[in-house]
Tab-separated table of C-alpha atoms and ligand atoms in Angstrom:
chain	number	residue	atom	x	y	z
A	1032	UNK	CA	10.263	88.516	43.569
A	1033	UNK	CA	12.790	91.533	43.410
A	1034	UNK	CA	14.650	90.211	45.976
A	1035	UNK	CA	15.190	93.662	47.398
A	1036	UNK	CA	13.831	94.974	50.931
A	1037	UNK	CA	11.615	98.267	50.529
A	1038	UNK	CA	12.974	100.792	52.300
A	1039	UNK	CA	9.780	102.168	54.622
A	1040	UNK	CA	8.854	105.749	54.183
A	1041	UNK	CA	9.226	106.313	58.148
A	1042	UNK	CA	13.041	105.212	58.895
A	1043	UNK	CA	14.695	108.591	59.885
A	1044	UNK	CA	17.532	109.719	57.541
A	1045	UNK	CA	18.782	112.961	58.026
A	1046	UNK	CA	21.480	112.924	61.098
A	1047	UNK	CA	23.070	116.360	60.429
A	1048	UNK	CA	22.434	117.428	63.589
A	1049	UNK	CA	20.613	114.758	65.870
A	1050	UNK	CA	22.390	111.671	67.325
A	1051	UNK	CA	22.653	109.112	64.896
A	1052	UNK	CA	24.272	105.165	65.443
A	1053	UNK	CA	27.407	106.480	64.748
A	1054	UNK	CA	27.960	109.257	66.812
A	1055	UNK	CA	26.223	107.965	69.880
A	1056	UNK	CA	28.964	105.010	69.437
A	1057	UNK	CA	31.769	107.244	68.795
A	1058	UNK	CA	32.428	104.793	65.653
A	1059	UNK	CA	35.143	107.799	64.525
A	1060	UNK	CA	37.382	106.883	67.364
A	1061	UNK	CA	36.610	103.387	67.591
A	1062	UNK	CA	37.300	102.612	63.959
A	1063	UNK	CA	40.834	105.080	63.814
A	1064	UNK	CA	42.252	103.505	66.608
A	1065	UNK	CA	43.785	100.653	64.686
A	1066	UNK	CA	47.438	101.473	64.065
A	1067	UNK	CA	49.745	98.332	62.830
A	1068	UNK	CA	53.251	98.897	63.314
A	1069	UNK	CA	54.916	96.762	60.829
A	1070	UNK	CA	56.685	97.798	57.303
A	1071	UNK	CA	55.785	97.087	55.033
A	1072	UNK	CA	51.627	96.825	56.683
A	1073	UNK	CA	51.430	93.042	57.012
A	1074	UNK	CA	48.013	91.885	56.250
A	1075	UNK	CA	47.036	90.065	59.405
A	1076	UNK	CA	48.570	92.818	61.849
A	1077	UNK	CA	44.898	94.249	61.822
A	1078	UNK	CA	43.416	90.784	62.990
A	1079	UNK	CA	45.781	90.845	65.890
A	1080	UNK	CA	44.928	94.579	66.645
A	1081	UNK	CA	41.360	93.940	66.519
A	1082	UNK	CA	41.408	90.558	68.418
A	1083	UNK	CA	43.226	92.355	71.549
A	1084	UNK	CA	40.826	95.426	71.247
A	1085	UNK	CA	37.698	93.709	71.574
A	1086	UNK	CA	38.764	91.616	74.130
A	1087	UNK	CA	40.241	95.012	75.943
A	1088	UNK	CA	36.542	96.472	75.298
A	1089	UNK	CA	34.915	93.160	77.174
A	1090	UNK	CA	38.013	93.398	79.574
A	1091	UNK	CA	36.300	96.703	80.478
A	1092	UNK	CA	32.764	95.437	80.980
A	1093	UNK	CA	33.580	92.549	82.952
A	1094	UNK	CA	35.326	95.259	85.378
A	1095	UNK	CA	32.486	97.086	85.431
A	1096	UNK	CA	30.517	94.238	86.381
A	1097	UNK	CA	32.383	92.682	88.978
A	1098	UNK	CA	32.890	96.052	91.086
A	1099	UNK	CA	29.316	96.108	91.235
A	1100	UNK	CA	29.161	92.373	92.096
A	1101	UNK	CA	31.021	93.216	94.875
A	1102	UNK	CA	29.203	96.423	96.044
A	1103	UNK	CA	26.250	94.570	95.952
A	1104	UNK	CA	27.418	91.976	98.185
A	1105	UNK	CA	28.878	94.679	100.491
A	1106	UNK	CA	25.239	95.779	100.479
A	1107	UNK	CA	24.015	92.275	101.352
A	1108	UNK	CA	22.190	92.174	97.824
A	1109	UNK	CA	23.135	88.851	96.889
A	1110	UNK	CA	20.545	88.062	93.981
A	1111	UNK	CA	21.638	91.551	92.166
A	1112	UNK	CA	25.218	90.478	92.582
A	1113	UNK	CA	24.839	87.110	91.262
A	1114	UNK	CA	22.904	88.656	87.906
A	1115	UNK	CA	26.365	90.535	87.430
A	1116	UNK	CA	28.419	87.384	87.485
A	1117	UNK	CA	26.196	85.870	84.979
A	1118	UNK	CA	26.439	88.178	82.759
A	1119	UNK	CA	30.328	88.179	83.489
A	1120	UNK	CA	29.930	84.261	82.334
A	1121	UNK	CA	28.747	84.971	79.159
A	1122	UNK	CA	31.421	87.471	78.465
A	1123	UNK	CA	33.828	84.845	79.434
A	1124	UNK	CA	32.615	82.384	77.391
A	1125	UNK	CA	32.651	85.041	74.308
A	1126	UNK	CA	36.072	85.564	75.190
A	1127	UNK	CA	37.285	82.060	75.311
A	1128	UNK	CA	35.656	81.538	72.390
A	1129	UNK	CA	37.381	84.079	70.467
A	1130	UNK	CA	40.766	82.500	70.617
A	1131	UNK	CA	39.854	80.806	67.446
A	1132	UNK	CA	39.683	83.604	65.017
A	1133	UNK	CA	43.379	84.555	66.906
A	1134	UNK	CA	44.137	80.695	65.586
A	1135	UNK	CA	43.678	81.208	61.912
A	1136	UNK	CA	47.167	83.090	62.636
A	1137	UNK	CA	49.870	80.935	61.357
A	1138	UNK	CA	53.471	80.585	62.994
A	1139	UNK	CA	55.168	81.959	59.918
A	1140	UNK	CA	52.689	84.759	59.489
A	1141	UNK	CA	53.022	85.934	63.159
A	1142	UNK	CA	56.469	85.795	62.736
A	1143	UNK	CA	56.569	88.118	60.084
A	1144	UNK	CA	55.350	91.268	62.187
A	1145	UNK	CA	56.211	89.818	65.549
A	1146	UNK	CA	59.765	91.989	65.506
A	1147	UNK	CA	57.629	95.217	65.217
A	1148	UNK	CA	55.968	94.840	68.647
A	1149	UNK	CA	58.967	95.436	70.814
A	1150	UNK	CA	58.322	94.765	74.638
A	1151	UNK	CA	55.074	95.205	74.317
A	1152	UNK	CA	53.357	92.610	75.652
A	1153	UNK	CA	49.621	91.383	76.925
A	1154	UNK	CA	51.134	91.527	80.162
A	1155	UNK	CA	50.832	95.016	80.171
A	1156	UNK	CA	47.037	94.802	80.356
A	1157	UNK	CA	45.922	96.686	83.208
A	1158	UNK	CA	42.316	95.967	82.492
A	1159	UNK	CA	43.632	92.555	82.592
A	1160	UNK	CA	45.394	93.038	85.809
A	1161	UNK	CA	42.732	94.716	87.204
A	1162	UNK	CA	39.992	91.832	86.765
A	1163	UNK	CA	42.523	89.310	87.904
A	1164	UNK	CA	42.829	91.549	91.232
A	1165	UNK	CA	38.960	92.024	91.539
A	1166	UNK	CA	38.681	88.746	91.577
A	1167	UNK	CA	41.902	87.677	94.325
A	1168	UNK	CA	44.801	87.346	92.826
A	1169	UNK	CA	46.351	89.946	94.182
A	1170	UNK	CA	50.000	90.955	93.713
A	1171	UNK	CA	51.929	93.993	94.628
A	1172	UNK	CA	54.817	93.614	92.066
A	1173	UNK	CA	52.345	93.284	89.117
A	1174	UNK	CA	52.023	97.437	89.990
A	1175	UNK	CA	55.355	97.834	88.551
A	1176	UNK	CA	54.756	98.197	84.778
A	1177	UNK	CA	52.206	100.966	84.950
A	1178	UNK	CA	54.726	102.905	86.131
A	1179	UNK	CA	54.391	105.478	83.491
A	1180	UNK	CA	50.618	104.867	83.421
A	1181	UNK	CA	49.757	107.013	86.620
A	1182	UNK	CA	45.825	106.718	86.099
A	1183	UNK	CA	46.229	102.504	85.037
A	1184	UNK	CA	48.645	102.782	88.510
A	1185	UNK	CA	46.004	104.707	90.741
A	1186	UNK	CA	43.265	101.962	89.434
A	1187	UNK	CA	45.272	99.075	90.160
A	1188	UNK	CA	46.588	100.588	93.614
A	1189	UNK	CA	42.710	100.772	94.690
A	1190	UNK	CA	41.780	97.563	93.858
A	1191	UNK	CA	44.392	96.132	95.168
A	1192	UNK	CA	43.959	97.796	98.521
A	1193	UNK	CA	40.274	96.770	97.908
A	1194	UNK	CA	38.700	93.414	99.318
A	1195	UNK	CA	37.921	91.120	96.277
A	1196	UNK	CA	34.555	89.726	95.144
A	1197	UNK	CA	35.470	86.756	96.955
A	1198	UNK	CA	36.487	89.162	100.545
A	1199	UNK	CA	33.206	90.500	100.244
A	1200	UNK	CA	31.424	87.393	99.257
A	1201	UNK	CA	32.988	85.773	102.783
A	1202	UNK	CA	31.980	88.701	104.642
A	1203	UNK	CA	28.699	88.547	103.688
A	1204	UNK	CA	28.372	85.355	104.632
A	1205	UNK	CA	29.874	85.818	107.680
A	1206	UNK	CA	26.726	88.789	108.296
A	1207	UNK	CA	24.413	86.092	107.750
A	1208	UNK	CA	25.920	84.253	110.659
A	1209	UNK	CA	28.726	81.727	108.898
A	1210	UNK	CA	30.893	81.025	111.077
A	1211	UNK	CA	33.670	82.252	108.469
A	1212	UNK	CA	37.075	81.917	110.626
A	1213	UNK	CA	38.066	85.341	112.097
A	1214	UNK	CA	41.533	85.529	110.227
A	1215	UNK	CA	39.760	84.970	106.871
A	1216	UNK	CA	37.986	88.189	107.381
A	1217	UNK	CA	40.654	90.068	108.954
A	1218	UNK	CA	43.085	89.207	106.166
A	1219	UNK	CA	45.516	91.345	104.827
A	1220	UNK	CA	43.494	91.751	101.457
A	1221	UNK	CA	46.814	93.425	99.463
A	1222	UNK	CA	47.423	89.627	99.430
A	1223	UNK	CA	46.151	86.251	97.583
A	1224	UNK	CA	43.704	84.659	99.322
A	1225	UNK	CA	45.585	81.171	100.814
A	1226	UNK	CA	43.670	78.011	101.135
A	1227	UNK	CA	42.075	78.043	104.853
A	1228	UNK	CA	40.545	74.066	105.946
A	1229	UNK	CA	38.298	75.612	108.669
A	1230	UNK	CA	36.685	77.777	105.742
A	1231	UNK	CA	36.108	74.433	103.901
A	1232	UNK	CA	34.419	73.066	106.515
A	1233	UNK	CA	31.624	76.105	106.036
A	1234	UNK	CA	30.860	75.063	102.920
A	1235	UNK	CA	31.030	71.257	103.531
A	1236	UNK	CA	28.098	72.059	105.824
A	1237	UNK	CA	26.313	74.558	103.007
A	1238	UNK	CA	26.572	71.688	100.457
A	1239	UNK	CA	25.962	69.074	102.491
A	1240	UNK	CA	22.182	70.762	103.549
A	1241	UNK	CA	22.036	72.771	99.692
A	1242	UNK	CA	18.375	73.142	100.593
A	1243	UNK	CA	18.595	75.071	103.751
A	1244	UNK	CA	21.468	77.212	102.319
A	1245	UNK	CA	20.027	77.987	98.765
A	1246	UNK	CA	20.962	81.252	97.309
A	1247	UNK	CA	24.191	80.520	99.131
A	1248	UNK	CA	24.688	77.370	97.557
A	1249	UNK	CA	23.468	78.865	94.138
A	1250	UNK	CA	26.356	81.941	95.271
A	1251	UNK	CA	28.806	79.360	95.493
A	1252	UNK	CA	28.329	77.317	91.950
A	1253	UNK	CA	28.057	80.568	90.511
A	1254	UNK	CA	32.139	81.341	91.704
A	1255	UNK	CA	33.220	78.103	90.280
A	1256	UNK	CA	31.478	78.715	87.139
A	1257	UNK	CA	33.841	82.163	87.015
A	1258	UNK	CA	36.702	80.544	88.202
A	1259	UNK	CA	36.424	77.776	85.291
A	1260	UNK	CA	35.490	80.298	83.025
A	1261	UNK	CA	38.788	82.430	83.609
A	1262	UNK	CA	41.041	79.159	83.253
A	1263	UNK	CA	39.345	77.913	80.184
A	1264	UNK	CA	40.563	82.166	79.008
A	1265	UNK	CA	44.202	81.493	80.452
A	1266	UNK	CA	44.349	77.886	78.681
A	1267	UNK	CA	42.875	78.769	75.790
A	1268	UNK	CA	45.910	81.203	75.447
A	1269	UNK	CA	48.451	79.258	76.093
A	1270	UNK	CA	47.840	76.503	74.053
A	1271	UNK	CA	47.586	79.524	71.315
A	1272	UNK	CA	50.869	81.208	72.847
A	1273	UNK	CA	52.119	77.463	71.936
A	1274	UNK	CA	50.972	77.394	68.606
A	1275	UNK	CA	51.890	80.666	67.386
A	1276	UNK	CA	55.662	80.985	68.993
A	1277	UNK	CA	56.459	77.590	70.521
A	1278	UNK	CA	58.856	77.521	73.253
A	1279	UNK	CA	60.422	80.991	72.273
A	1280	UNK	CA	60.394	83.565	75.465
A	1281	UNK	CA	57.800	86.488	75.183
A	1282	UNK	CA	57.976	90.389	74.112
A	1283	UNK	CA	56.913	90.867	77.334
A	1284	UNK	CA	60.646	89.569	78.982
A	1285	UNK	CA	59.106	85.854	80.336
A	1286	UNK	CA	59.817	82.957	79.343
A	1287	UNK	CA	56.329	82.211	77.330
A	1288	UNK	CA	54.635	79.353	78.057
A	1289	UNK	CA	56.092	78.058	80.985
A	1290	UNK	CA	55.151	81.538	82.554
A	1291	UNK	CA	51.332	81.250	81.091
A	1292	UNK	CA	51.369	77.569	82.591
A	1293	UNK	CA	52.163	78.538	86.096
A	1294	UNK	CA	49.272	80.709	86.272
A	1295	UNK	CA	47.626	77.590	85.446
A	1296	UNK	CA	47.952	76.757	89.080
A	1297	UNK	CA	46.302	79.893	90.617
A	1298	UNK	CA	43.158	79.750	92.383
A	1299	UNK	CA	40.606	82.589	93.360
A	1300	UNK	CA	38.432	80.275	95.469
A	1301	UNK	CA	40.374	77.711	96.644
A	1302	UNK	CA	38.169	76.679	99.263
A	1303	UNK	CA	34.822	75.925	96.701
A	1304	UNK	CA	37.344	73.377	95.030
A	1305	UNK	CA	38.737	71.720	97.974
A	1306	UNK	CA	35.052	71.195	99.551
A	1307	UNK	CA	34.498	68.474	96.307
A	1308	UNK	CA	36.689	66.397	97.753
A	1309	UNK	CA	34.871	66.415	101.004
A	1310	UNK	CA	31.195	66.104	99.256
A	1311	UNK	CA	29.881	62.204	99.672
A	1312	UNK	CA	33.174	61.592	102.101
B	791	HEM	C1	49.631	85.194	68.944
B	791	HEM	C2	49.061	85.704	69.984
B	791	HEM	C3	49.670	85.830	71.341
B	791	HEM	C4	50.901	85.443	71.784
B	791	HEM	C5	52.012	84.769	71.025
B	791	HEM	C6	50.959	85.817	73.168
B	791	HEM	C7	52.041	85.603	73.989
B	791	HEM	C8	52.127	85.921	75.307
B	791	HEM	C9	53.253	85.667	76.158
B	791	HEM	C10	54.525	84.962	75.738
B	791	HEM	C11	52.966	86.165	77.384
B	791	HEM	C12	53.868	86.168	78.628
B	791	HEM	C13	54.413	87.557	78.864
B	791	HEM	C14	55.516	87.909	77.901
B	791	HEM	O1	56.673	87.590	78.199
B	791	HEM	O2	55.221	88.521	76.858
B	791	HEM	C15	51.641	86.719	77.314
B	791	HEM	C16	50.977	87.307	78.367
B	791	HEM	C17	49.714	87.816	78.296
B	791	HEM	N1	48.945	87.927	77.168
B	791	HEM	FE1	49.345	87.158	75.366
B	791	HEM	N2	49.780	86.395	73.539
B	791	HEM	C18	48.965	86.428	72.445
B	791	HEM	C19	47.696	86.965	72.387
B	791	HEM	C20	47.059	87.593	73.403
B	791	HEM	C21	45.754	88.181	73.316
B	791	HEM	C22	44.850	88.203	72.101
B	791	HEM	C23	45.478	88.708	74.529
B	791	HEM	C24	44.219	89.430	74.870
B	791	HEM	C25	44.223	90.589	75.479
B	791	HEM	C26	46.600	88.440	75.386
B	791	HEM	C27	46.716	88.823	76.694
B	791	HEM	C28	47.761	88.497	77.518
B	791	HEM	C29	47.768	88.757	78.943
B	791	HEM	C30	46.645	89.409	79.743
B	791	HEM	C31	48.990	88.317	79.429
B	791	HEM	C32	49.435	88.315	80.893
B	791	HEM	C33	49.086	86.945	81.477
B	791	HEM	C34	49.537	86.707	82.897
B	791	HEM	O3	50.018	87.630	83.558
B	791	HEM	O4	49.381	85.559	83.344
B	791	HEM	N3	47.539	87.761	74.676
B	791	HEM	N4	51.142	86.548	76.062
B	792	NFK	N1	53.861	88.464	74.087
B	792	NFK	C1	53.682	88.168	72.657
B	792	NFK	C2	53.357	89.437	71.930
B	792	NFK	C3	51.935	89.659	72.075
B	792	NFK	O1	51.171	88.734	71.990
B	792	NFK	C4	51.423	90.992	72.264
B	792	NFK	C5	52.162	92.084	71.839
B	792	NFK	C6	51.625	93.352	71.979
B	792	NFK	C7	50.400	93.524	72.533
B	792	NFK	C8	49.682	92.425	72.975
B	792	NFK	C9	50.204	91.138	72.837
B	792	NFK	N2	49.446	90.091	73.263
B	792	NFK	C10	49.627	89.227	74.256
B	792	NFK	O2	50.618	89.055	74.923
B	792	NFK	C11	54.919	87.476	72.079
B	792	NFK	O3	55.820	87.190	72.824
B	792	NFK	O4	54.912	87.229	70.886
């Protein structure tokens, strides 16, 4: 046994002028656009590159998804919409998972080329931004930093000025003859979402009959999935934030931790939560 895979006479091997893997993928951009910063190059610089790059590139899929969640529920197609959000789960779930290669990064080693990032900070993630507006957590002042971005700034401006997957989501519902409480859908959507109690009682009703309200009900599970899916992300951080600088206050100008934790206590969906407590009351 040689061990050794023949390579078949038919596999294609001249690409010097048709598309091959490579160009297709633009690898020659992909693959240059690692540039550490520190000096002397410290070794694990390119892990932290690489570990915010790929999460950018997912950052940019999950965007891509959830605007066309939400146009399909502005089109009333919920079952296409909910096939976006569960492919937005898996993503999520890649993400969260990825803190642990991040993890291998020790305290001292971190420390060593932490000087060499300046301000710059995650916070500065527009794609980041962007997803947490898509999904309601709106903020005006969040604008601010891409400033001098005018194209991150235009992006964020729209979807802030957008309804979010949730906005829609209610609408919807309301189309189908919800009886989702008129200053719900008249909102101001530039704003979070606040917890309403009428809108509770909607779903109370939804999950107390699941049956009658099924790809409603299914809707609804689905949102908490992505909800606990994008706190299991922001914990997962934190407690790596914690491990890698402690208590010391971020690049970004915040105080670290304590900042991450507060966002801890942010809600897209408030009212899928709050009906638990109602369920078997
Ligand atoms: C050792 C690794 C990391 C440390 C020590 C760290 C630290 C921090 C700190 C302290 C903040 C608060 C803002 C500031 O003052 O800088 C922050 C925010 C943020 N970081 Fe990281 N981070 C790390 C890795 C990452 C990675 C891999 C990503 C992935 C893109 C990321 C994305 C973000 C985002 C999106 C925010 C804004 C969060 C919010 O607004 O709630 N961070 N990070
Ligand atoms: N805010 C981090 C620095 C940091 O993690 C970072 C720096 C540049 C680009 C992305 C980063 N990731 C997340 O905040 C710190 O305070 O050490």
């Amino acid at each position: 046994m040689s061990n050794t895979r023949d390579i078949e006479s038919g596999i294609h091997t001249d690409f010097a002028s048709e598309m091959s893997y490579g160009s297709y993928l633009d690898l020659d951009t992909l693959l240059s656009a690692q540039h550490p910063v520190s000096r002397p190059e410290h070794h694990d610089e390119l892990l932290f590159i690489i570990q915010h790059q790929t999460t950018e590139l997912w950052f940019k899929l999950v965007l891509h998804e959830l605007r066309s969640a939400s146009a399909l529920l502005r089109a009333d197609e919920f079952r296409e919409s909910l096939k976006r959000i569960a492919r937005v789960k898996h993503i999520q779930r890649t993400l969260t998972e990825q803190w642990s290669v991040l993890a291998t990064l020790t305290p001292t080693e971190y420390a060593e080329f932490r000087g060499f990032l300046g301000h710059s900070s995650g916070f500065q993630s527009w794609q980041y931004r962007a997803v947490e507006f898509a999904l309601g957590n709106k903020h005006r002042g969040m604008l601010n930093v891409h400033r001098a971005d005018p194209d991150a700034h235009a992006l964020l401006t729209e979807l802030l000025e957008a309804p979010s997957l949730y906005d829609e989501f209610l609408r919807a519902l309301a189309r189908r003859g919800y009886a989702i409480p008129a200053e719900v859908l008249d909102r101001d959507v530039t704003l979070a979402h606040t917890p309403n109690a009428e809108l509770t009682e909607v779903f109370v009703e939804i999950y107390a009959n699941a049956h009658d309200h099924w790809d409603v009900y299914e809707a609804c599970e689905e949102l908490v999935d992505l909800e606990d899916n994008f706190q299991l992300w922001r914990f997962r951080h934190l407690k790596t934030v914690q491990r890698t600088i402690g208590m010391k206050t971020g690049t970004g100008g915040s105080s670290g931790v304590g900042f991450l934790q507060r966002a801890l206590d942010l809600t897209f969906f408030p009212e899928l939560f709050s009906v638990r407590t109602e369920i078997g009351a």
